[in-house]
Coordinates of C-alpha atoms in Angstrom, one line a residue:
M557 CA 0.0 0.0 0.0
S558 CA 1.5 3.3 -1.0
K559 CA 2.3 6.0 1.5
P560 CA -0.5 8.7 1.8
S561 CA 0.1 12.3 0.6
G562 CA 0.0 15.3 2.9
R563 CA -3.8 15.8 2.1
D564 CA -4.6 12.1 2.6
A565 CA -2.7 12.1 5.9
C566 CA -4.7 15.1 7.1
D567 CA -8.0 13.4 6.1
E568 CA -7.1 10.3 7.9
I569 CA -6.4 12.2 11.1
E570 CA -9.7 14.1 10.8
E571 CA -11.4 10.8 10.6
A572 CA -9.5 9.4 13.6
P573 CA -11.9 10.4 16.3
E574 CA -14.6 8.3 14.7
N575 CA -12.2 5.4 14.8
G576 CA -11.2 6.1 18.3
D577 CA -7.5 6.2 17.4
V578 CA -6.8 9.5 19.2
G579 CA -8.2 10.2 22.5
D580 CA -6.9 13.6 23.4
A581 CA -8.6 16.4 21.3
E582 CA -5.8 18.9 21.9
T583 CA -3.1 16.6 20.7
L584 CA -5.4 15.7 17.7
Q585 CA -5.7 19.4 16.8
R586 CA -1.9 19.9 16.9
L587 CA -1.4 16.9 14.7
R588 CA -3.9 18.4 12.3
D589 CA -2.2 21.7 12.2
L590 CA 1.1 20.0 11.8
T591 CA -0.1 17.9 8.9
R592 CA -1.6 20.9 7.2
R593 CA 1.6 22.9 7.5
Q594 CA 3.5 19.9 6.0
A595 CA 1.0 19.7 3.2
L596 CA 1.2 23.4 2.4
L597 CA 5.0 23.3 2.6
L598 CA 5.1 20.4 0.3
E599 CA 2.7 22.0 -2.2
T600 CA 4.8 25.2 -2.0
M601 CA 8.0 23.5 -2.6
R602 CA 6.5 21.6 -5.7
A603 CA 5.3 24.9 -7.1
L604 CA 8.5 26.8 -6.5
T605 CA 10.6 24.1 -8.0
S606 CA 8.5 23.7 -11.1
T607 CA 10.3 26.5 -12.9
L608 CA 13.6 28.4 -13.0
V609 CA 12.2 31.5 -14.5
L610 CA 12.8 34.2 -11.8
E611 CA 9.6 36.1 -12.4
D612 CA 7.5 33.1 -12.2
V613 CA 9.2 31.9 -9.0
L614 CA 8.7 35.2 -7.3
D615 CA 5.0 35.4 -8.3
L616 CA 4.5 31.8 -7.1
A617 CA 6.2 32.5 -3.8
A618 CA 4.0 35.6 -3.0
R619 CA 0.9 33.9 -4.0
S620 CA 1.8 30.7 -2.0
A621 CA 2.5 32.7 1.1
A622 CA -0.7 34.7 0.9
E623 CA -2.9 31.5 0.3
A624 CA -1.1 29.6 3.0
M625 CA -1.4 32.3 5.6
G626 CA -5.0 33.2 4.5
V627 CA -4.2 36.9 4.1
S628 CA -5.3 39.4 1.5
S629 CA -1.8 40.1 0.1
A630 CA 1.8 39.2 0.1
D631 CA 5.0 40.7 -1.4
I632 CA 8.7 40.0 -1.9
N633 CA 11.4 42.5 -1.7
V634 CA 15.0 41.7 -3.0
Y635 CA 17.8 43.3 -1.0
S636 CA 21.0 44.7 -2.7
A637 CA 23.9 45.3 -0.4
A638 CA 25.9 46.9 -3.2
E639 CA 23.2 49.5 -4.0
N640 CA 21.8 49.6 -0.4
T641 CA 18.2 49.1 -1.8
M642 CA 15.1 47.1 -1.4
T643 CA 13.3 46.3 -4.6
E644 CA 9.7 45.0 -4.6
V645 CA 9.9 42.3 -7.3
A646 CA 6.6 40.5 -6.6
Y647 CA 3.2 41.3 -5.3
W648 CA 0.0 39.1 -5.0
A649 CA -3.4 40.3 -3.7
L650 CA -7.0 39.3 -3.8
E651 CA -7.5 42.6 -5.6
V652 CA -4.6 44.2 -7.3
T653 CA -5.0 48.0 -7.9
P654 CA -3.2 50.1 -10.6
E655 CA -1.3 51.6 -7.7
D656 CA 0.0 48.2 -6.7
E657 CA 1.0 47.4 -10.3
A658 CA 2.8 50.7 -10.6
Y659 CA 4.8 50.2 -7.4
T660 CA 6.0 46.7 -8.2
G661 CA 9.4 46.8 -9.6
S662 CA 10.4 50.0 -7.8
S663 CA 13.6 50.3 -5.6
I664 CA 13.9 52.2 -2.4
L665 CA 17.1 53.3 -0.9
L666 CA 17.3 52.3 2.8
D667 CA 18.4 55.7 3.7
E668 CA 14.9 56.8 2.5
R669 CA 13.2 54.1 4.5
P670 CA 15.5 53.6 7.6
F671 CA 13.1 51.2 9.2
Y672 CA 14.4 48.5 6.8
Y673 CA 17.9 48.7 8.6
P674 CA 16.8 46.5 11.6
H675 CA 15.7 43.9 9.0
V676 CA 19.1 44.0 7.5
A677 CA 21.2 44.2 10.6
D678 CA 19.4 41.4 12.6
P679 CA 17.1 39.5 10.1
M680 CA 14.2 38.0 12.0
L681 CA 10.5 37.6 11.7
V682 CA 8.5 40.7 12.8
E683 CA 4.8 41.2 13.4
R684 CA 3.4 44.5 12.5
Q685 CA 0.1 45.9 13.9
L686 CA -1.2 49.3 12.9
D687 CA -2.5 50.0 16.4
D688 CA 0.7 48.8 18.0
P689 CA 2.2 51.8 20.1
D690 CA 5.7 50.6 19.2
F691 CA 5.0 50.8 15.5
A692 CA 7.5 53.3 13.9
E693 CA 5.7 56.4 12.8
A694 CA 7.3 56.5 9.3
E695 CA 6.3 52.9 8.8
R696 CA 2.8 53.5 10.1
V697 CA 2.2 56.3 7.7
I698 CA 3.1 54.0 4.8
A699 CA 1.0 51.1 6.2
E700 CA -2.0 53.4 6.5
E701 CA -1.4 54.7 2.9
W702 CA -1.6 51.1 1.6
G703 CA -4.4 50.1 4.0
E704 CA -2.5 47.4 5.8
L705 CA -3.9 46.6 9.2
S706 CA -1.8 43.7 10.2
G707 CA 1.2 41.9 8.8
L708 CA 4.3 39.7 9.1
V709 CA 7.7 40.4 7.7
A710 CA 10.3 37.5 7.5
P711 CA 13.8 37.4 6.1
L712 CA 14.6 35.4 3.1
L713 CA 18.0 33.8 3.9
Y714 CA 20.3 31.6 1.9
G715 CA 23.6 30.4 3.3
G716 CA 23.1 32.8 6.1
Q717 CA 23.0 35.9 3.8
L718 CA 20.0 38.0 3.5
I719 CA 18.6 38.0 -0.1
G720 CA 15.3 39.8 0.6
L721 CA 12.1 40.0 2.7
M722 CA 8.8 38.4 2.4
G723 CA 5.7 40.0 3.8
C724 CA 2.0 39.0 4.2
M725 CA -0.5 41.7 4.9
E726 CA -4.1 41.7 6.0
K727 CA -6.1 44.6 4.8
R728 CA -9.7 43.4 5.4
R729 CA -9.5 43.3 9.3
K730 CA -7.1 43.4 12.1
R731 CA -5.5 40.0 12.7
R732 CA -3.4 38.8 15.6
F733 CA -1.0 36.1 14.3
T734 CA -0.5 33.0 16.5
D735 CA 2.8 31.3 17.2
E736 CA 1.7 28.6 14.7
D737 CA 1.0 31.2 12.1
K738 CA 4.5 32.8 12.6
E739 CA 6.2 29.4 12.6
L740 CA 4.4 28.4 9.3
F741 CA 5.4 31.7 7.6
R742 CA 8.9 31.2 8.8
L743 CA 9.0 27.8 7.3
L744 CA 7.5 29.1 4.1
T745 CA 10.5 31.4 3.6
V746 CA 12.9 28.5 3.4
P747 CA 11.8 27.0 0.1
A748 CA 11.0 30.5 -1.2
A749 CA 14.5 31.7 -0.5
L750 CA 16.0 28.5 -2.0
A751 CA 13.8 28.8 -5.1
I752 CA 14.7 32.5 -5.5
H753 CA 18.4 31.8 -5.1
N754 CA 18.3 29.0 -7.7
A755 CA 16.3 31.1 -10.2
Q756 CA 18.6 34.1 -9.7
T757 CA 21.7 31.8 -10.3
Y758 CA 20.1 30.4 -13.4
Q759 CA 19.1 33.9 -14.7
H760 CA 22.7 35.2 -13.9
E761 CA 24.2 32.3 -15.9
E762 CA 21.8 32.9 -18.7
V763 CA 22.5 36.6 -18.8
R764 CA 26.3 35.8 -18.7
N765 CA 26.0 33.4 -21.5
R766 CA 24.1 36.1 -23.7
R767 CA 26.8 38.6 -22.8
L768 CA 29.5 36.1 -23.9
V769 CA 27.8 35.8 -27.2
N770 CA 27.4 39.5 -27.5
L771 CA 31.0 40.0 -26.4
L772 CA 32.2 37.6 -29.2
G773 CA 30.2 39.4 -31.9
A774 CA 31.3 42.8 -30.6
A775 CA 35.0 41.8 -30.4
Q776 CA 34.9 40.5 -34.0
K777 CA 33.4 43.8 -35.2
V778 CA 35.8 45.9 -33.3
A779 CA 38.8 43.8 -34.5
G780 CA 37.8 44.4 -38.1
A781 CA 38.1 48.3 -37.8
L782 CA 41.0 49.8 -39.6
D783 CA 40.9 53.4 -38.4
R784 CA 40.3 55.2 -35.1
D785 CA 36.9 56.7 -35.9
E786 CA 35.6 53.3 -37.0
V787 CA 37.0 51.6 -33.8
A788 CA 35.2 54.3 -31.8
R789 CA 31.9 53.8 -33.6
C790 CA 32.1 50.0 -33.1
I791 CA 32.8 50.5 -29.3
R792 CA 29.9 52.9 -29.0
Q793 CA 27.5 50.6 -30.8
E794 CA 28.6 47.3 -29.3
A795 CA 29.0 48.5 -25.7
T796 CA 25.4 49.6 -25.7
V797 CA 24.1 46.1 -26.7
L798 CA 26.6 44.2 -24.6
F799 CA 24.2 44.2 -21.7
P800 CA 20.7 43.2 -22.9
T801 CA 19.0 44.0 -19.5
R802 CA 20.3 47.6 -19.5
S803 CA 19.8 50.6 -21.6
C804 CA 23.3 52.0 -21.8
T805 CA 24.8 54.9 -23.7
A806 CA 28.6 54.9 -24.4
D807 CA 30.8 57.8 -25.2
V808 CA 34.3 57.2 -26.8
C809 CA 36.7 60.1 -26.2
F810 CA 40.3 60.4 -27.3
T811 CA 43.1 62.5 -25.7
H812 CA 46.4 63.4 -27.3
A813 CA 48.3 60.3 -28.3
P814 CA 51.8 60.1 -27.1
G815 CA 54.1 62.3 -29.3
E816 CA 51.3 63.6 -31.6
A817 CA 48.6 66.1 -31.8
P818 CA 45.0 64.9 -31.8
A819 CA 43.3 64.4 -35.1
G820 CA 40.3 66.6 -35.9
S821 CA 37.0 65.2 -34.7
A822 CA 34.7 63.8 -37.4
S823 CA 31.7 65.9 -38.5
A824 CA 28.6 65.6 -36.3
P825 CA 27.1 63.4 -35.2
S826 CA 30.5 61.7 -34.3
P827 CA 31.1 59.2 -31.6
V828 CA 34.5 60.5 -31.2
H829 CA 35.4 63.5 -29.0
E830 CA 38.8 65.1 -28.7
A831 CA 40.2 66.0 -25.3
P832 CA 36.8 66.5 -23.5
P833 CA 36.5 68.2 -20.1
R834 CA 37.8 65.6 -17.6
D835 CA 35.8 65.0 -14.4
E836 CA 37.2 63.3 -11.4
L837 CA 36.0 59.8 -12.5
V838 CA 37.7 60.2 -15.9
A839 CA 40.9 61.7 -14.5
T840 CA 41.2 58.7 -12.0
A841 CA 40.7 56.1 -14.8
L842 CA 43.3 57.8 -17.1
Q843 CA 45.7 58.2 -14.2
S844 CA 45.4 54.7 -13.0
R845 CA 44.9 53.2 -16.4
A846 CA 42.2 51.0 -14.8
A847 CA 38.4 50.7 -15.0
T848 CA 36.7 53.1 -12.6
R849 CA 33.1 53.0 -11.4
S850 CA 31.0 55.7 -9.9
A851 CA 30.1 55.5 -6.2
A852 CA 27.1 53.5 -5.1
G853 CA 23.9 55.4 -5.4
A854 CA 25.2 57.7 -8.2
I855 CA 22.6 58.4 -10.8
P856 CA 23.2 57.6 -13.6
P857 CA 25.8 54.9 -12.7
R858 CA 28.9 55.2 -14.8
L859 CA 31.8 52.9 -15.8
V860 CA 34.9 54.5 -17.3
V861 CA 37.5 52.3 -18.9
P862 CA 40.7 53.9 -20.4
L863 CA 42.0 53.1 -23.8
V864 CA 45.7 52.3 -23.5
Q865 CA 48.3 52.1 -26.3
R866 CA 51.9 51.5 -25.8
G867 CA 51.7 52.1 -22.1
A868 CA 49.9 55.4 -22.3
A869 CA 46.2 56.3 -21.9
V870 CA 45.1 57.7 -25.3
G871 CA 41.3 57.9 -24.5
Y872 CA 38.5 56.3 -22.6
V873 CA 35.0 54.7 -22.9
D874 CA 32.4 56.3 -20.7
L875 CA 29.5 53.9 -20.2
H876 CA 26.3 55.1 -18.3
D877 CA 22.9 53.7 -17.6
N878 CA 19.7 55.6 -16.7
S879 CA 18.9 53.5 -13.7
R880 CA 19.9 52.9 -10.0
A881 CA 21.8 49.7 -10.7
A882 CA 25.5 50.2 -10.4
F883 CA 27.7 48.3 -12.8
S884 CA 28.9 45.1 -11.3
D885 CA 32.4 43.5 -11.3
S886 CA 31.4 41.1 -14.1
E887 CA 30.0 43.9 -16.3
S888 CA 33.2 45.9 -15.7
E889 CA 35.2 42.8 -16.7
F890 CA 33.1 42.4 -19.9
V891 CA 33.7 46.0 -21.0
Q892 CA 37.4 45.8 -20.2
I893 CA 37.6 42.7 -22.5
L894 CA 35.9 44.7 -25.3
V895 CA 38.2 47.7 -24.7
T896 CA 41.3 45.4 -24.8
Q897 CA 40.1 44.3 -28.1
A898 CA 39.7 47.9 -29.2
E899 CA 43.2 48.7 -28.0
T900 CA 44.5 46.0 -30.3
A901 CA 42.4 47.2 -33.1
L902 CA 43.7 50.8 -32.6
E903 CA 47.3 49.5 -32.7
N904 CA 46.5 47.6 -35.8
A905 CA 44.9 50.7 -37.2
R906 CA 48.1 52.6 -36.5
L907 CA 50.3 50.1 -38.1
Y908 CA 47.9 49.9 -41.1
G909 CA 48.0 53.6 -41.4
E910 CA 51.8 53.7 -41.1
L911 CA 52.1 51.1 -43.9
E912 CA 49.6 53.0 -45.9
R913 CA 51.5 56.2 -45.4
Q914 CA 54.8 54.5 -46.3
A915 CA 53.3 53.1 -49.5
I916 CA 52.3 56.7 -50.7
T917 CA 55.2 58.7 -49.2
D918 CA 58.7 59.4 -50.4
G919 CA 61.1 58.0 -47.8
L920 CA 63.6 60.8 -48.2
T921 CA 61.6 64.0 -48.2
G922 CA 58.4 62.9 -46.6
L923 CA 56.3 64.2 -49.5
Y924 CA 53.9 62.1 -51.5
N925 CA 55.4 59.8 -54.0
Q926 CA 54.8 59.7 -57.8
R927 CA 52.2 56.9 -57.7
Y928 CA 50.1 58.8 -55.2
F929 CA 50.6 62.1 -57.1
Y930 CA 49.0 60.5 -60.2
D931 CA 46.1 59.0 -58.2
R932 CA 45.3 62.4 -56.7
L933 CA 45.7 64.2 -60.1
R934 CA 43.1 61.9 -61.6
Q935 CA 40.8 62.5 -58.6
E936 CA 41.2 66.3 -59.0
F937 CA 40.5 66.1 -62.8
T938 CA 37.3 64.1 -62.1
R939 CA 36.2 66.6 -59.3
A940 CA 37.0 69.6 -61.5
Q941 CA 35.0 68.2 -64.4
R942 CA 32.0 67.5 -62.2
L943 CA 31.9 70.8 -60.5
G944 CA 33.1 73.0 -63.3
T945 CA 36.0 74.3 -61.4
A946 CA 39.7 75.0 -62.2
F947 CA 42.9 73.7 -60.8
S948 CA 46.6 74.0 -61.8
L949 CA 49.7 71.9 -61.8
V950 CA 53.2 73.1 -61.2
M951 CA 56.2 71.1 -62.1
L952 CA 59.5 72.1 -60.3
D953 CA 63.1 71.1 -61.1
L954 CA 66.2 72.1 -59.1
D955 CA 68.7 73.9 -61.1
D956 CA 72.1 72.2 -61.6
F957 CA 71.4 69.8 -58.7
K958 CA 74.1 67.4 -60.0
L959 CA 76.8 70.0 -59.0
V960 CA 75.6 69.8 -55.4
N961 CA 76.1 66.0 -55.4
D962 CA 79.4 66.3 -57.3
H963 CA 80.9 69.0 -55.0
H964 CA 79.5 68.1 -51.6
G965 CA 78.4 64.4 -51.9
H966 CA 75.0 62.7 -52.0
Q967 CA 74.4 63.1 -48.3
V968 CA 74.5 66.8 -48.6
G969 CA 72.3 66.5 -51.7
D970 CA 69.8 64.5 -49.7
E971 CA 69.7 67.2 -47.0
V972 CA 69.1 69.8 -49.6
L973 CA 66.2 67.8 -51.0
R974 CA 64.6 67.6 -47.5
G975 CA 65.1 71.3 -47.1
V976 CA 63.2 71.9 -50.4
A977 CA 60.4 69.7 -49.1
R978 CA 60.1 71.7 -46.0
L979 CA 60.0 74.9 -48.0
L980 CA 57.2 73.5 -50.2
L981 CA 55.1 72.4 -47.2
G982 CA 55.6 75.8 -45.5
T983 CA 54.5 77.7 -48.5
L984 CA 51.5 75.7 -49.7
R985 CA 48.0 75.6 -48.1
S986 CA 47.8 72.9 -45.6
G987 CA 45.0 70.4 -46.3
V988 CA 44.4 72.0 -49.8
D989 CA 47.5 71.8 -52.0
L990 CA 49.4 68.7 -52.6
A991 CA 53.3 68.4 -53.0
A992 CA 55.0 65.3 -54.3
R993 CA 58.5 64.3 -55.2
Y994 CA 58.2 63.4 -58.9
G995 CA 61.5 61.9 -59.1
G996 CA 65.2 62.8 -58.5
E997 CA 65.3 66.5 -58.0
E998 CA 61.9 67.1 -59.6
F999 CA 58.7 68.1 -57.6
A1000 CA 55.1 68.4 -58.5
V1001 CA 52.4 70.5 -56.9
I1002 CA 48.7 70.3 -57.4
L1003 CA 46.8 73.6 -56.7
P1004 CA 43.1 72.8 -56.5
S1005 CA 40.5 75.5 -57.1
V1006 CA 42.9 78.5 -57.0
G1007 CA 40.8 81.7 -56.6
P1008 CA 39.9 84.5 -54.2
E1009 CA 38.4 81.9 -52.0
A1010 CA 41.3 79.4 -52.3
E1011 CA 40.1 77.2 -49.5
A1012 CA 36.5 76.9 -50.9
T1013 CA 36.9 73.4 -52.4
S1014 CA 33.5 71.9 -51.3
E1015 CA 30.6 71.6 -53.6
A1016 CA 28.7 74.3 -51.7
N1017 CA 31.4 76.9 -53.0
A1018 CA 31.9 75.5 -56.4
A1019 CA 30.0 78.3 -58.0
L1020 CA 32.1 80.9 -56.3
V1021 CA 35.4 79.2 -57.3
A1022 CA 34.1 78.7 -61.0
S1023 CA 33.4 82.4 -61.3
V1024 CA 37.1 83.2 -61.2
S1025 CA 38.3 84.2 -64.6
A1026 CA 40.8 82.0 -66.4
A1027 CA 43.3 84.9 -66.5
T1028 CA 43.0 85.5 -62.7
H1029 CA 43.3 81.8 -62.1
D1030 CA 46.6 81.6 -64.1
H1031 CA 47.9 84.7 -62.3
L1032 CA 47.2 83.3 -58.9
A1033 CA 48.7 79.8 -59.7
A1034 CA 51.8 81.4 -61.2
G1035 CA 52.0 83.6 -58.0
I1036 CA 52.1 80.6 -55.7
A1037 CA 54.8 79.0 -57.9
E1038 CA 56.8 82.2 -57.8
R1039 CA 56.6 82.4 -54.0
I1040 CA 58.1 78.9 -53.9
R1041 CA 60.9 79.9 -56.3
A1042 CA 61.7 83.2 -54.5
G1043 CA 61.7 81.4 -51.2
L1044 CA 64.2 78.9 -52.4
D1045 CA 66.3 81.6 -54.0
Q1046 CA 66.7 83.3 -50.6
A1047 CA 67.2 80.0 -48.6
E1048 CA 70.5 78.8 -47.4
F1049 CA 71.0 75.2 -46.2
A1050 CA 73.5 74.8 -43.4
V1051 CA 74.8 71.2 -43.8
N1052 CA 77.2 69.4 -41.6
G1053 CA 80.6 69.1 -43.3
C1054 CA 80.1 72.2 -45.5
E1055 CA 82.0 75.4 -44.5
N1056 CA 79.5 77.6 -46.3
P1057 CA 75.7 77.2 -46.6
V1058 CA 74.5 75.5 -49.7
R1059 CA 72.3 77.5 -52.0
I1060 CA 70.3 76.4 -55.0
T1061 CA 67.5 77.6 -57.3
L1062 CA 64.7 76.0 -59.2
S1063 CA 62.7 76.4 -62.4
G1064 CA 59.0 76.0 -62.6
G1065 CA 56.2 75.3 -65.2
V1066 CA 52.5 76.0 -64.7
A1067 CA 49.6 74.3 -66.6
R1068 CA 45.9 74.8 -66.0
F1069 CA 42.7 72.8 -66.3
P1070 CA 40.6 73.7 -68.2
G1071 CA 42.5 75.2 -71.0
D1072 CA 45.8 73.6 -71.3
A1073 CA 44.9 69.9 -71.4
D1074 CA 42.0 67.5 -71.6
D1075 CA 43.3 64.8 -69.3
S1076 CA 45.8 64.3 -66.4
E1077 CA 48.6 63.0 -68.6
G1078 CA 48.2 65.9 -71.0
L1079 CA 48.3 68.4 -68.1
V1080 CA 51.6 66.8 -66.9
R1081 CA 53.0 67.2 -70.5
A1082 CA 52.0 70.9 -70.6
A1083 CA 53.5 71.7 -67.3
D1084 CA 56.7 70.0 -68.4
K1085 CA 56.8 72.0 -71.5
A1086 CA 56.5 75.2 -69.5
L1087 CA 59.3 73.9 -67.2
Y1088 CA 61.7 73.2 -70.1
L1089 CA 60.8 76.8 -71.4
A1090 CA 61.9 78.2 -68.0
K1091 CA 65.2 76.2 -68.2
R1092 CA 65.9 77.5 -71.8
L1093 CA 65.3 81.1 -70.7
G1094 CA 68.0 80.9 -68.1
K1095 CA 66.6 79.0 -65.2
N1096 CA 65.6 80.3 -61.7
R1097 CA 62.2 81.3 -63.1
V1098 CA 58.6 80.2 -63.5
E1099 CA 56.8 80.0 -66.9
S1100 CA 53.2 79.2 -67.8
F1101 CA 52.0 77.0 -70.6
G1102 CA 50.3 78.6 -73.6

């Protein structure tokens, strides 16, 4: 014969007086109460272990407590020591009002409700009666507001640690709870605390697994970025989706990189900010080169992780969330992993940029090389044709440079070439004109959209530039070339090993589009012809084609 369940056992005891098995009525009643409690606890345990979904566990625990105690409502609050808060996570009532629904999920700082502190400091079951003279006044006001006449509050403990509070409240009438009631409620907290702990652990692992998947995808995207702005955009985008339970915003800011000035920030809206005002949290993170979190209770909570390259902080990621929940150790760890990947991507981007620069730069002078010159010349041709604007090409050749090498040696000749390159860069418009070493002692200069508004190279200013007459355009282009020639004519190069400064001159030829050629190769030929004319006419002069 099978063992009877809790309900069956209770029924058998209720039938016992008729069978004459129990003679003492008081003992019989205690047995009945004990059996009912055991049956309720068994049913509660079965219900709470039927799911690992935290929301379901919390709702079941609140409902089971209210039904077992025969009260009108019950709630569960989860305690956070890190945030010093109590959060109502579940509420069950015979009649749930809109106010009840609105309050569920809200967090209260213990400093705002100091009557919570005794529950935290010395967790024990407490009975609350609205007419009790010892009832704290602040707590009485809240109880009256919610219509709670009587209640019990018991700690939810797991492993000796407080994880929350469970309360049962009676709103229909005043009720004095017996010792048996209190013992039953205390026993109900045991399976409830265990179930909540298990569900929280499962939820934590589930969230961690999602974060790991998100982190893998984010790391792959960040690793594929090949320039700083792209790295910043990837960080900003991926950091915000790294934590699916949060609504985060991430700012990526760069400070001066070691030994170099900061690059100009991208046009708005850009995720990259240059050298922003540093608050204390940012300053601490940059100085320590370690992740730094805002103090507990700060709203919004922030997490600042520095970006470090070659041992120096070159920027930081500032993550903040519009909630009370401070960033945890594990969340900080995930962001640091992402930032570490970003640091590798930034270094790769730097190396890639260096290789790219070397591929288009002349190693001796630092000017662009001939290959890049032709690429830019074709681009400028296409742009000028599309916008109807003009541009000029200047070909420059050092006069009698072979004599410098013959008299002083190639090292002195190399130093002279570097000096000419510095003169060109100092004379031309930064970010507008392009200077290249065409080959040997010959240089090429592209002068885009030369006119009264020389810097107006955008489409918005194309009409203004196009209005400049061809004659004025030729005059201004020749003027820039003449300034280069005159500057070199007055320059002296003090070179180690030479008693006297080395001096040299150049000849130049200018050609213009439109007017002198129909394509880039034709424009180079036209400028060369003007250069050869300058050579034939005595050198140290600039001539225009046509």
